[in-house]
Structures are given as C-alpha cells and as structure tokens.
C-alpha cells in the first residue's frame, strides 16, 4: 500500500517555521483538512471534521488552492532570472481548459495508481484545479473499477473518482464558483498573503450582530480604524499611538462589490473559525460590504481586511550559472559589505563602495592574506572582498550519486545545502547550474541523539525528494489555530522536513526556520520546476513513487 496520504503530507508539512514579525510556529503538522493519521514523527495531527477517508466514490479528497480573479492590491511579481527551458512552470490549471478534463471540487481530489480505493495515492488535484483526461474524451477515459461509480484515467497516469470531490462537468456549480480562485501557479506568490492580527474566519458574510459576537473588541477596533483613516499619511509611530495592531495594515477600501457567495461545504472550507496573532492568511479577492473591506481566503472563508497585515514581497533570487556565471561566487547576507582595493601603499583598503545585502559577485579563485584577513579577488576588476564578510560557494568535487549515468539518459540532478553557510547549489551530475542563499533551521545542525525537530535544526545527510506540493497549509501541532496558509512550492525530503518558499521573511542566508529549508518565493518556484520528479500539469501534489521517475538527491552538510 505504501505511504498513507496523510503520512507523506504530514511529513512534508510538519516542519516548524519562524514568522518574520511575530510568534514562531514551533512544530508544524499537516495541511489542514488533509487525511489524518493518529500521529507521525511524534507530532499530533489536528482534528478536522473535513478530513476525508480513503478514496471512495463519495468524499475521498481535500487540499487547498484558490486565486485567479482580479486581486485588488496585488503587487506585480518580480521578474524571474531567465532559467533553462526545463525550469519553466506549468501553465495555471485554470488556464488549461481545452479538451476533456476532470475538475476538483475539494481541497484534495486524489489521483490513484489504479481505478480502486487505496491509500497509496500518486497525487491529487486542489481547489480550482483540473487535469486532462486520457484518450481525449470523457468516454475514452472512463474506466471500470472498484469503490466508485465513475473512475477516469488522467494524464499522464493515474485515475480519479468522479463524485463529491471531482467531476467531469466543467459547468458544475462548485467548479464554476471555484474557477476564479485557482492559485496563480505561474507566479512565485500563488495567493496574496498577510499576517493575521487575530482575524476571525466567517463561513458567510456576517451580519453586524455576528461580527460583534465573534470580535469582542469590534467597537473599539472600528473606532481606531476610523481614526487612522482620518489621519491619512500618518507615520507608523502615530498609528502605533492609536493602535499598534493597525501598523502595517492596509485600510484602503477595495472599490469592489461583494462577489457572488457560494455555500461551500467541508470539502472546500477548513474547519477553523479563527487563526491567532502571527498566523498567516492566503487570499484571492478583496471586496467592500457592510462598511468594511473583506478578503476571500484560499478555502473560501471571509476575513476582515482591517485585521490583516500584507507581507512585502521579496525580490531576492539566486543565480543561474550560465553565460559566463560560474562557481566560485560570493553572496552577502545580513548587511552591506565593503569592497576593497589595493591602495597607493599596496595595502588593502575600502573603496568607499559596498556590496549590498543579498547581492552576489563572481570570484576568480585567487586570494591574498594581509593583516590576519583573507581577501578574495572578485570578477570586478581590481575589487576584493574580505572572506569573513562573504558566503563563499565553491563547486563540489564529488556527486552523491551511485554508479554511472546512462549516456543516453538526461543528467541526474542533485542539490547541495550548507546549513551553517546558508547556501544552496543545484547540480546536473557535477555541473553546478544554480546557486542561492537559503534560511535553514534556527537551531543549526542537529545535536547528537536529539531529533532535529526538537531543536529547530535542519537534518544533515543524504536524502531524496519524496513529495511535491504546489501549496500546502502548515498547522501547529501544539495549537491548531496557528497556521501558515498555502506555503508555496513544498518539496518534502526527510520526515517533517522540506524545501519550501517562505513569503513571510527576507532573511536569506540566516538561521531562521524551524528546521525546514526556506527558499525565497522566486527561488522556490524555480527549483520546484527544476527538480525531479516533475509535477504533471494540473496536479497540485505528487508522491514521488517509482512511476513518477527519478527523484532529486538532497545532500545537506554542516
């Protein structure tokens, strides 16, 4: 039977994360609403009434996705450094509507290896997602099977049960209602993201009475909102004097009316009514109603925008090693670092210019020692950098791959990561193709005899990518009201540890996470597309089974 649906998701999503501006999530368990085992890696999965059973014709699936309609206030995504063709992302699921398809109506619509119920799933579709049917028509794809009235073969492999969680009807009311909210997977930010300051989640647009019942401080809060709006252009200090919780909150009206509201059930919507301070929210639309501005969350709940702080979008991205870009190179973390040159007396002295934080520069490989410092020659003529100021990345001399690759096969892919160095390099055989900074566990490397998750450390050793998820919501095992919503481009590699995007901070190269390897959103998207096995077009999640092909090796060192 293989891994259970939830055990792999739990492993991928249990990694702890540190929020940039608020309380950290200490231990994180699975995507909310995913099928739950009793425990995995010692982390208790939160109870969730929406957790599906093993696939059956009625109600087997859920995992989140949502956002394609106009997004008020969306920041334009940063330009992504041109990557090799194979690193291009698949088109958004909502954009590929030609031909016969099967459409998800739930957070998880499981893709099984055969037309029968099993916990050895191959992948799944998410909200707003769809996948092409094999054979080009509904009739050709329909397959006899067990435990479902209508199994359909999908591209490039596997079978989906049509029922409560999926349908072949593109005009199904749930499909039509979800379509505008499909995640924008062509962007490093599939959703808009914000930090909650204690925002409630409403299942329908609430009346004034319902708001007062759910928000104990509503009158005071709305009065403070009005005061901040009246002080248009006020500084953060002035806003803090009114209400510290409103610093960084976007209080501008949306200028859009409420969308048509659909009565979604538990297969779409997660089961929590509130997420506490410091949790994060993923949303797709913003609208005005009842004298407030609201957001539509990824799982079709409604939250007041005046209790959300939008995250700035990090423009940081790594370096594709091509067109003369090679290793060794240096990145600069934490602060700007001075450039050095040989002065008139022949000694090294600052030029007066600096390498900015998170910048990079190519190195020649030559170094000189002076006054106890080691200065590295850069590819900028006459410019040196003090080695202690830089994160220096050299090319590996050996690959952690077994045997020789078949000359007719594509190069094997692997990743090298340094926890304490805070760097990441992607290789094809022994050729480095991409380098960047990452944020590993704030606990550094594991202590002997202590599980890495207990000290927020990143495990060291040789691993492999064994699950990939376009987005997934991470839930604290100690408090299931603490969540990181729709974390993007998750790649599980060891128990509760994963490579994934982090939209909530910009501390690249620094020890930051609870043990996972945080990548910038742009890097996470590019590496998700580059690694093996590839996620087929339309799929939201993939289990790296033998049928999926090779898995990328992940080598993590100190």
Coordinates of C-alpha atoms in Angstrom, one line a residue:
X1 CA 0.0 0.0 0.0
X2 CA 2.9 2.4 0.5
X3 CA 2.8 5.6 2.5
X4 CA -0.7 6.8 3.6
X5 CA -2.0 10.0 2.0
X6 CA -1.6 11.9 5.2
X7 CA 1.7 10.5 6.4
X8 CA 3.6 11.9 3.5
X9 CA 1.6 15.2 3.6
X10 CA 2.2 15.3 7.4
X11 CA 5.9 14.7 6.8
X12 CA 6.1 17.4 4.3
X13 CA 4.2 19.9 6.4
X14 CA 5.2 19.2 9.9
X15 CA 8.4 21.3 9.7
X16 CA 8.5 24.3 12.1
X17 CA 8.7 27.8 10.7
X18 CA 9.6 31.1 12.3
X19 CA 7.4 34.0 11.4
X20 CA 9.3 37.2 10.5
X21 CA 7.4 39.6 12.6
X22 CA 5.6 37.5 15.2
X23 CA 5.5 34.4 17.3
X24 CA 7.0 31.3 15.7
X25 CA 5.1 28.2 14.9
X26 CA 7.0 25.6 17.0
X27 CA 6.1 22.3 15.4
X28 CA 4.0 22.2 12.3
X29 CA 1.8 19.4 11.1
X30 CA -0.2 18.8 8.0
X31 CA -2.2 20.7 5.6
X32 CA -5.4 21.5 7.3
X33 CA -8.1 19.1 6.1
X34 CA -5.7 16.5 4.8
X35 CA -6.4 12.9 5.8
X36 CA -5.1 12.5 9.3
X37 CA -3.2 9.5 10.8
X38 CA -3.2 9.4 14.6
X39 CA 0.4 10.6 14.7
X40 CA 3.5 11.0 12.6
X41 CA 7.1 11.7 13.8
X42 CA 5.7 12.4 17.2
X43 CA 3.5 15.3 16.1
X44 CA -0.2 15.1 16.7
X45 CA -2.3 16.0 13.7
X46 CA -5.1 18.4 14.5
X47 CA -8.5 17.0 14.5
X48 CA -10.5 18.2 11.5
X49 CA -14.0 17.3 10.6
X50 CA -13.2 17.8 7.0
X51 CA -10.6 15.1 6.9
X52 CA -11.6 12.7 4.2
X53 CA -11.5 8.9 4.4
X54 CA -9.6 6.8 1.9
X55 CA -10.8 7.5 -1.6
X56 CA -14.4 6.3 -2.3
X57 CA -16.9 7.4 -4.8
X58 CA -18.3 10.0 -2.3
X59 CA -15.9 12.0 -0.3
X60 CA -12.3 11.0 -0.6
X61 CA -10.3 14.2 -1.0
X62 CA -9.1 17.8 0.0
X63 CA -6.0 20.2 -0.1
X64 CA -6.2 24.0 -0.8
X65 CA -6.0 26.1 -3.9
X66 CA -7.6 29.4 -4.9
X67 CA -7.0 32.6 -6.8
X68 CA -7.3 33.7 -10.3
X69 CA -9.8 36.5 -10.4
X70 CA -8.9 40.2 -10.2
X71 CA -6.8 40.6 -7.0
X72 CA -7.1 44.1 -5.6
X73 CA -3.8 45.3 -4.2
X74 CA -1.7 42.5 -5.8
X75 CA 1.9 43.6 -6.1
X76 CA 3.4 42.9 -9.5
X77 CA 5.6 39.8 -9.2
X78 CA 9.4 40.4 -9.5
X79 CA 11.0 39.4 -12.8
X80 CA 12.5 35.9 -12.5
X81 CA 16.0 35.5 -13.8
X82 CA 15.8 33.6 -17.1
X83 CA 16.0 29.9 -16.3
X84 CA 16.7 26.9 -18.6
X85 CA 13.6 25.7 -20.5
X86 CA 13.1 22.7 -18.3
X87 CA 12.7 25.0 -15.3
X88 CA 9.6 26.8 -16.7
X89 CA 6.5 26.4 -14.7
X90 CA 3.4 24.6 -16.0
X91 CA 0.5 26.8 -17.0
X92 CA -2.1 27.6 -14.4
X93 CA -4.6 24.9 -14.0
X94 CA -7.4 27.3 -14.6
X95 CA -5.9 28.4 -18.0
X96 CA -5.8 24.9 -19.5
X97 CA -9.5 24.3 -20.3
X98 CA -9.2 22.8 -23.8
X99 CA -10.4 19.2 -24.2
X100 CA -12.0 16.8 -21.8
X101 CA -10.9 17.3 -18.2
X102 CA -11.8 16.3 -14.7
X103 CA -12.2 19.1 -12.2
X104 CA -11.6 19.2 -8.4
X105 CA -14.4 20.1 -6.1
X106 CA -12.4 19.6 -2.9
X107 CA -9.1 20.5 -1.3
X108 CA -7.9 17.0 -2.2
X109 CA -9.1 15.1 -5.2
X110 CA -6.9 12.0 -5.1
X111 CA -5.1 10.6 -8.1
X112 CA -4.8 6.8 -7.5
X113 CA -2.4 4.5 -9.3
X114 CA -5.3 2.3 -10.4
X115 CA -9.1 2.5 -10.6
X116 CA -9.7 1.4 -7.0
X117 CA -9.6 2.9 -3.5
X118 CA -6.1 2.9 -2.0
X119 CA -4.0 4.9 0.5
X120 CA -1.0 4.5 -1.8
X121 CA -2.0 7.6 -3.8
X122 CA 0.0 9.1 -6.7
X123 CA -1.0 12.7 -6.5
X124 CA -4.0 15.0 -6.1
X125 CA -5.8 18.0 -7.6
X126 CA -6.5 21.1 -5.5
X127 CA -9.3 23.7 -5.4
X128 CA -9.9 25.2 -8.8
X129 CA -7.6 22.6 -10.4
X130 CA -8.3 20.2 -13.3
X131 CA -6.3 17.7 -15.3
X132 CA -6.7 16.4 -18.8
X133 CA -8.4 13.0 -19.3
X134 CA -6.5 10.3 -21.1
X135 CA -7.8 9.4 -24.6
X136 CA -9.1 12.9 -25.3
X137 CA -12.7 12.3 -24.3
X138 CA -14.9 11.5 -21.3
X139 CA -16.0 8.3 -22.9
X140 CA -12.4 7.1 -23.7
X141 CA -11.2 8.0 -20.2
X142 CA -14.0 6.3 -18.2
X143 CA -12.7 3.0 -16.7
X144 CA -14.3 0.2 -14.8
X145 CA -13.1 -0.1 -11.2
X146 CA -13.9 -0.6 -7.6
X147 CA -15.3 1.6 -4.9
X148 CA -16.5 4.3 -7.2
X149 CA -19.3 4.7 -9.8
X150 CA -17.1 6.5 -12.3
X151 CA -13.3 6.2 -12.5
X152 CA -11.5 8.3 -15.1
X153 CA -7.9 7.8 -16.4
X154 CA -6.0 11.1 -16.3
X155 CA -2.8 12.4 -17.9
X156 CA -0.1 11.4 -17.7
X157 CA -1.0 8.5 -15.4
X158 CA -3.5 7.5 -12.6
X159 CA -7.2 7.6 -12.0
X160 CA -9.6 10.0 -10.3
X161 CA -13.0 9.1 -8.9
X162 CA -15.8 11.4 -10.0
X163 CA -18.2 12.1 -7.1
X164 CA -18.3 14.6 -4.3
X165 CA -14.6 15.5 -4.8
X166 CA -14.3 15.7 -8.6
X167 CA -16.5 16.0 -11.7
X168 CA -16.1 15.8 -15.5
X169 CA -18.7 18.6 -15.9
X170 CA -17.0 22.0 -16.4
X171 CA -20.3 23.7 -15.6
X172 CA -20.8 22.0 -12.3
X173 CA -21.8 24.9 -9.9
X174 CA -18.9 24.2 -7.5
X175 CA -16.4 24.1 -10.3
X176 CA -17.7 27.4 -11.7
X177 CA -17.6 29.0 -8.3
X178 CA -14.1 27.8 -7.6
X179 CA -12.6 28.6 -11.0
X180 CA -11.9 32.3 -10.4
X181 CA -10.0 31.4 -7.2
X182 CA -7.5 28.8 -8.6
X183 CA -3.9 29.5 -7.4
X184 CA -1.7 31.5 -9.7
X185 CA 1.0 28.9 -10.1
X186 CA 2.7 30.9 -12.8
X187 CA 3.7 33.3 -10.0
X188 CA 6.1 32.9 -7.1
X189 CA 3.1 34.0 -5.0
X190 CA 0.1 31.7 -5.9
X191 CA -2.0 33.8 -3.5
X192 CA -1.9 37.2 -1.8
X193 CA -0.5 36.7 1.7
X194 CA -0.9 38.6 5.0
X195 CA -0.3 38.2 8.7
X196 CA -3.3 37.9 11.0
X197 CA -3.7 40.2 14.0
X198 CA -6.4 37.9 15.4
X199 CA -8.8 37.9 12.5
X200 CA -11.9 35.7 12.7
X201 CA -12.9 33.5 9.8
X202 CA -16.5 33.7 8.7
X203 CA -18.2 31.0 6.7
X204 CA -20.6 33.5 5.2
X205 CA -20.6 37.3 5.0
X206 CA -21.5 38.1 8.7
X207 CA -24.2 40.4 9.9
X208 CA -23.3 43.2 12.4
X209 CA -24.6 41.1 15.2
X210 CA -22.4 38.1 14.1
X211 CA -19.4 40.4 13.9
X212 CA -19.9 41.7 17.4
X213 CA -20.3 38.2 18.7
X214 CA -17.0 37.0 17.0
X215 CA -15.0 40.1 17.6
X216 CA -15.2 41.1 21.3
X217 CA -13.4 44.4 20.7
X218 CA -15.2 45.3 17.5
X219 CA -16.5 48.8 18.5
X220 CA -13.1 49.9 19.8
X221 CA -11.3 48.4 16.8
X222 CA -13.6 50.1 14.2
X223 CA -13.2 53.4 16.0
X224 CA -9.4 53.1 15.8
X225 CA -9.7 52.2 12.1
X226 CA -11.7 55.3 11.5
X227 CA -9.1 57.4 13.5
X228 CA -6.2 56.0 11.4
X229 CA -8.1 56.6 8.2
X230 CA -8.8 60.2 9.3
X231 CA -5.0 60.7 9.9
X232 CA -4.2 59.9 6.3
X233 CA -0.5 59.6 5.7
X234 CA 0.3 59.2 9.4
X235 CA 3.6 57.7 10.4
X236 CA 3.9 54.2 11.9
X237 CA 4.7 55.9 15.3
X238 CA 1.5 58.0 15.1
X239 CA -0.6 54.9 14.1
X240 CA 1.0 52.9 17.0
X241 CA -0.2 55.5 19.4
X242 CA -3.8 54.9 18.2
X243 CA -3.5 51.1 17.9
X244 CA -0.3 49.1 17.5
X245 CA -2.2 46.3 15.8
X246 CA -3.0 48.7 12.9
X247 CA 0.6 49.4 12.0
X248 CA 1.2 47.9 8.5
X249 CA -2.5 47.2 7.9
X250 CA -3.8 48.3 4.5
X251 CA -7.0 50.2 5.4
X252 CA -7.9 51.4 1.9
X253 CA -11.3 50.2 0.6
X254 CA -11.2 47.7 -2.2
X255 CA -13.5 49.6 -4.5
X256 CA -15.2 46.3 -5.5
X257 CA -18.5 44.9 -4.6
X258 CA -19.0 41.5 -2.9
X259 CA -18.7 38.6 -5.3
X260 CA -21.4 36.0 -5.7
X261 CA -21.2 33.9 -2.5
X262 CA -21.5 30.2 -2.9
X263 CA -22.5 27.8 0.0
X264 CA -19.3 25.7 0.0
X265 CA -19.2 22.7 2.3
X266 CA -16.5 21.0 4.4
X267 CA -14.6 19.5 1.4
X268 CA -13.7 23.0 0.4
X269 CA -13.6 25.0 3.6
X270 CA -11.3 24.3 6.5
X271 CA -12.9 23.7 9.9
X272 CA -11.4 26.6 12.0
X273 CA -13.2 29.8 12.9
X274 CA -10.2 31.9 13.8
X275 CA -6.4 31.9 13.4
X276 CA -4.5 33.6 16.1
X277 CA -2.0 36.5 16.0
X278 CA 1.1 35.7 13.9
X279 CA -0.7 33.2 11.7
X280 CA -0.7 33.9 8.0
X281 CA -3.6 34.2 5.6
X282 CA -3.8 33.4 1.9
X283 CA -6.5 35.2 0.0
X284 CA -7.7 35.7 -3.6
X285 CA -10.1 38.6 -3.7
X286 CA -10.9 41.8 -1.8
X287 CA -14.3 43.5 -1.7
X288 CA -16.3 46.1 0.3
X289 CA -19.5 45.2 2.2
X290 CA -21.3 46.3 5.3
X291 CA -18.9 49.3 5.9
X292 CA -15.8 47.1 6.0
X293 CA -13.4 45.6 3.5
X294 CA -13.1 41.8 3.3
X295 CA -10.9 39.2 1.8
X296 CA -11.9 35.8 0.3
X297 CA -9.4 33.2 1.6
X298 CA -8.0 30.4 -0.4
X299 CA -10.6 28.0 1.1
X300 CA -13.5 30.3 0.6
X301 CA -13.9 31.8 4.0
X302 CA -14.3 35.6 4.7
X303 CA -12.0 37.6 6.9
X304 CA -11.9 41.4 7.7
X305 CA -9.0 43.0 5.9
X306 CA -8.6 45.6 8.7
X307 CA -7.2 42.8 10.8
X308 CA -4.5 41.6 8.3
X309 CA -1.0 43.0 7.6
X310 CA 0.1 42.3 4.0
X311 CA 3.6 40.9 3.6
X312 CA 6.1 42.7 1.4
X313 CA 7.3 40.6 -1.5
X314 CA 10.9 39.6 -1.5
X315 CA 12.7 40.3 -4.8
X316 CA 15.7 38.1 -3.9
X317 CA 16.6 35.3 -6.2
X318 CA 19.6 33.1 -6.8
X319 CA 21.9 32.8 -9.9
X320 CA 21.5 30.5 -12.9
X321 CA 25.1 29.5 -13.7
X322 CA 25.3 30.1 -17.4
X323 CA 26.5 32.8 -19.8
X324 CA 29.9 33.1 -18.0
X325 CA 28.5 32.8 -14.5
X326 CA 30.4 30.1 -12.6
X327 CA 31.4 29.0 -9.2
X328 CA 33.1 30.1 -7.0
X329 CA 31.0 33.1 -6.1
X330 CA 30.1 35.1 -3.0
X331 CA 26.8 36.2 -1.5
X332 CA 26.4 38.8 1.2
X333 CA 24.0 38.3 4.0
X334 CA 22.7 40.4 6.9
X335 CA 24.3 43.7 6.0
X336 CA 26.0 45.6 3.2
X337 CA 29.7 44.7 2.9
X338 CA 32.6 46.9 1.8
X339 CA 34.5 46.5 -1.4
X340 CA 38.3 46.6 -1.1
X341 CA 41.1 47.5 -3.5
X342 CA 44.9 47.8 -3.3
X343 CA 45.7 51.4 -2.1
X344 CA 48.7 53.5 -3.1
X345 CA 50.7 51.9 -0.3
X346 CA 49.9 48.4 -1.7
X347 CA 47.7 47.5 1.3
X348 CA 44.0 46.7 1.1
X349 CA 41.6 49.5 1.8
X350 CA 37.9 50.1 1.4
X351 CA 36.9 51.6 -2.0
X352 CA 34.0 53.5 -0.4
X353 CA 31.5 51.3 -2.3
X354 CA 29.7 48.3 -1.0
X355 CA 28.2 45.0 -2.0
X356 CA 24.5 45.4 -0.9
X357 CA 22.9 42.8 1.4
X358 CA 21.9 39.7 -0.7
X359 CA 24.0 40.8 -3.7
X360 CA 26.4 38.3 -5.2
X361 CA 29.7 38.5 -7.1
X362 CA 31.8 36.1 -9.1
X363 CA 35.2 35.1 -7.7
X364 CA 38.4 34.4 -9.7
X365 CA 39.5 31.8 -7.1
X366 CA 42.6 33.8 -6.1
X367 CA 43.1 35.0 -2.6
X368 CA 45.6 37.1 -0.7
X369 CA 46.3 37.3 3.1
X370 CA 47.0 40.5 4.8
X371 CA 46.9 41.6 8.5
X372 CA 45.1 38.4 9.6
X373 CA 42.4 38.8 6.9
X374 CA 41.9 36.8 3.7
X375 CA 40.9 38.9 0.7
X376 CA 39.2 37.2 -2.3
X377 CA 39.6 38.6 -5.8
X378 CA 36.3 39.2 -7.4
X379 CA 35.4 39.3 -11.1
X380 CA 35.0 43.1 -10.8
X381 CA 38.4 44.4 -12.0
X382 CA 40.6 45.4 -9.0
X383 CA 37.9 44.7 -6.4
X384 CA 38.3 42.3 -3.5
X385 CA 36.1 41.1 -0.7
X386 CA 37.1 40.1 2.8
X387 CA 36.3 36.4 3.1
X388 CA 34.8 36.8 6.6
X389 CA 32.2 39.2 5.0
X390 CA 31.0 36.8 2.4
X391 CA 29.2 33.5 1.9
X392 CA 31.6 31.7 -0.4
X393 CA 30.3 28.9 -2.6
X394 CA 32.7 26.5 -4.3
X395 CA 31.9 23.8 -6.8
X396 CA 31.6 20.2 -5.4
X397 CA 34.3 17.8 -6.5
X398 CA 32.1 14.7 -6.0
X399 CA 28.5 13.9 -6.6
X400 CA 26.4 11.9 -4.1
X401 CA 25.2 9.7 -6.9
X402 CA 25.5 6.0 -7.2
X403 CA 27.1 4.4 -10.3
X404 CA 27.5 5.9 -13.7
X405 CA 24.6 7.6 -15.5
X406 CA 23.4 6.1 -18.8
X407 CA 24.9 8.2 -21.5
X408 CA 21.6 8.3 -23.3
X409 CA 19.7 9.5 -20.2
X410 CA 19.4 13.1 -19.0
X411 CA 21.9 14.2 -16.4
X412 CA 21.0 13.2 -12.8
X413 CA 20.0 16.1 -10.6
X414 CA 21.1 16.7 -7.0
X415 CA 21.2 19.6 -4.5
X416 CA 23.9 20.5 -2.0
X417 CA 23.0 22.6 1.0
X418 CA 25.1 24.1 3.8
X419 CA 23.2 24.7 7.0
X420 CA 25.7 27.0 8.7
X421 CA 26.8 28.5 5.4
X422 CA 23.2 29.2 4.4
X423 CA 23.7 28.3 0.8
X424 CA 22.2 26.0 -1.8
X425 CA 23.5 24.7 -5.1
X426 CA 21.7 22.7 -7.8
X427 CA 23.7 20.3 -9.9
X428 CA 23.3 18.2 -13.0
X429 CA 25.9 15.4 -12.4
X430 CA 28.9 17.5 -11.5
X431 CA 27.9 20.7 -13.3
X432 CA 26.5 23.4 -11.0
X433 CA 23.5 25.1 -12.6
X434 CA 22.0 27.3 -9.9
X435 CA 23.2 28.8 -6.6
X436 CA 21.4 30.8 -3.9
X437 CA 21.0 31.7 -0.3
X438 CA 18.5 29.8 1.9
X439 CA 17.3 30.0 5.5
X440 CA 17.8 26.7 7.4
X441 CA 16.7 25.9 10.9
X442 CA 17.3 28.4 13.6
X443 CA 18.8 25.6 15.7
X444 CA 21.6 25.0 13.2
X445 CA 22.6 21.4 12.8
X446 CA 21.2 18.5 15.0
X447 CA 22.6 17.6 18.4
X448 CA 23.7 14.1 18.7
X449 CA 20.9 11.9 19.9
X450 CA 18.3 14.6 19.8
X451 CA 15.7 14.7 17.0
X452 CA 16.3 17.7 14.7
X453 CA 12.6 18.8 15.1
X454 CA 13.1 19.3 18.9
X455 CA 15.8 21.9 18.5
X456 CA 14.6 23.5 15.2
X457 CA 17.7 22.1 13.5
X458 CA 18.0 21.1 9.8
X459 CA 19.0 17.4 9.5
X460 CA 22.2 16.6 7.7
X461 CA 22.9 13.7 5.4
X462 CA 21.8 12.3 2.0
X463 CA 18.1 12.4 1.2
X464 CA 15.8 12.5 -1.8
X465 CA 12.7 14.4 -2.9
X466 CA 9.8 12.2 -2.0
X467 CA 6.8 14.5 -2.3
X468 CA 6.0 17.8 -4.0
X469 CA 3.1 20.2 -3.3
X470 CA 2.3 23.4 -5.2
X471 CA 0.9 24.9 -2.0
X472 CA 0.1 23.5 1.4
X473 CA -1.2 24.9 4.7
X474 CA 1.0 24.2 7.7
X475 CA -0.7 23.8 11.1
X476 CA 1.0 23.9 14.5
X477 CA 0.8 20.6 16.4
X478 CA 0.6 22.4 19.7
X479 CA -2.1 24.9 18.7
X480 CA -4.1 24.2 15.5
X481 CA -5.2 27.9 15.4
X482 CA -1.6 28.8 14.4
X483 CA -1.1 28.3 10.7
X484 CA 1.0 29.3 7.8
X485 CA -1.5 29.3 4.9
X486 CA -0.7 27.9 1.5
X487 CA 3.0 27.8 1.8
X488 CA 4.3 27.6 -1.7
X489 CA 6.3 25.1 -3.7
X490 CA 6.9 22.5 -0.9
X491 CA 9.3 19.6 -1.5
X492 CA 9.5 17.0 1.2
X493 CA 12.9 15.3 1.7
X494 CA 13.0 13.9 5.2
X495 CA 10.3 13.2 7.7
X496 CA 8.8 16.5 8.7
X497 CA 11.4 18.5 6.8
X498 CA 11.0 20.1 3.4
X499 CA 12.3 22.7 1.0
X500 CA 9.7 25.4 0.5
X501 CA 9.1 29.0 -0.2
X502 CA 8.8 31.5 2.7
X503 CA 6.7 34.5 1.9
X504 CA 6.9 35.9 5.5
X505 CA 10.5 36.9 5.7
X506 CA 13.6 38.1 3.8
X507 CA 16.4 36.8 6.0
X508 CA 18.1 34.7 3.3
X509 CA 21.4 33.1 4.4
X510 CA 20.4 33.3 8.1
X511 CA 19.3 30.6 10.5
X512 CA 15.6 31.3 10.6
X513 CA 13.2 28.3 10.1
X514 CA 12.1 25.6 12.5
X515 CA 14.2 23.0 10.6
X516 CA 12.9 23.2 7.0
X517 CA 15.0 24.8 4.3
X518 CA 13.3 28.1 3.4
X519 CA 13.8 29.5 -0.1
X520 CA 12.8 32.8 -1.4
X521 CA 9.5 32.6 -3.3
X522 CA 11.2 33.2 -6.6
X523 CA 13.8 30.5 -5.9
X524 CA 11.2 28.1 -4.5
X525 CA 9.2 28.3 -7.7
X526 CA 12.2 27.8 -10.0
X527 CA 13.6 24.9 -8.0
X528 CA 10.2 23.3 -7.8
X529 CA 10.0 23.3 -11.6
X530 CA 13.7 22.1 -11.9
X531 CA 13.8 19.1 -9.5
X532 CA 12.8 15.6 -10.4
X533 CA 10.2 14.1 -10.4
X534 CA 8.2 16.8 -12.3
X535 CA 4.7 17.6 -11.2
X536 CA 2.4 16.9 -14.1
X537 CA 0.4 19.8 -15.5
X538 CA -2.8 20.3 -13.4
X539 CA -1.7 18.2 -10.5
X540 CA -1.4 20.1 -7.1
X541 CA 0.5 17.4 -5.3
X542 CA 2.8 14.5 -6.2
X543 CA 4.0 11.4 -4.3
X544 CA 7.5 10.5 -5.6
X545 CA 6.7 6.9 -6.4
X546 CA 8.6 4.7 -8.8
X547 CA 6.1 5.6 -11.5
X548 CA 7.0 9.3 -11.2
X549 CA 10.6 8.6 -12.3
X550 CA 13.8 9.7 -10.8
X551 CA 14.0 11.7 -7.6
X552 CA 16.4 14.5 -7.0
X553 CA 19.0 13.8 -4.3
X554 CA 19.4 16.3 -1.5
X555 CA 22.8 16.4 0.3
X556 CA 22.8 18.5 3.4
X557 CA 26.1 19.3 5.2
X558 CA 27.0 21.4 8.1

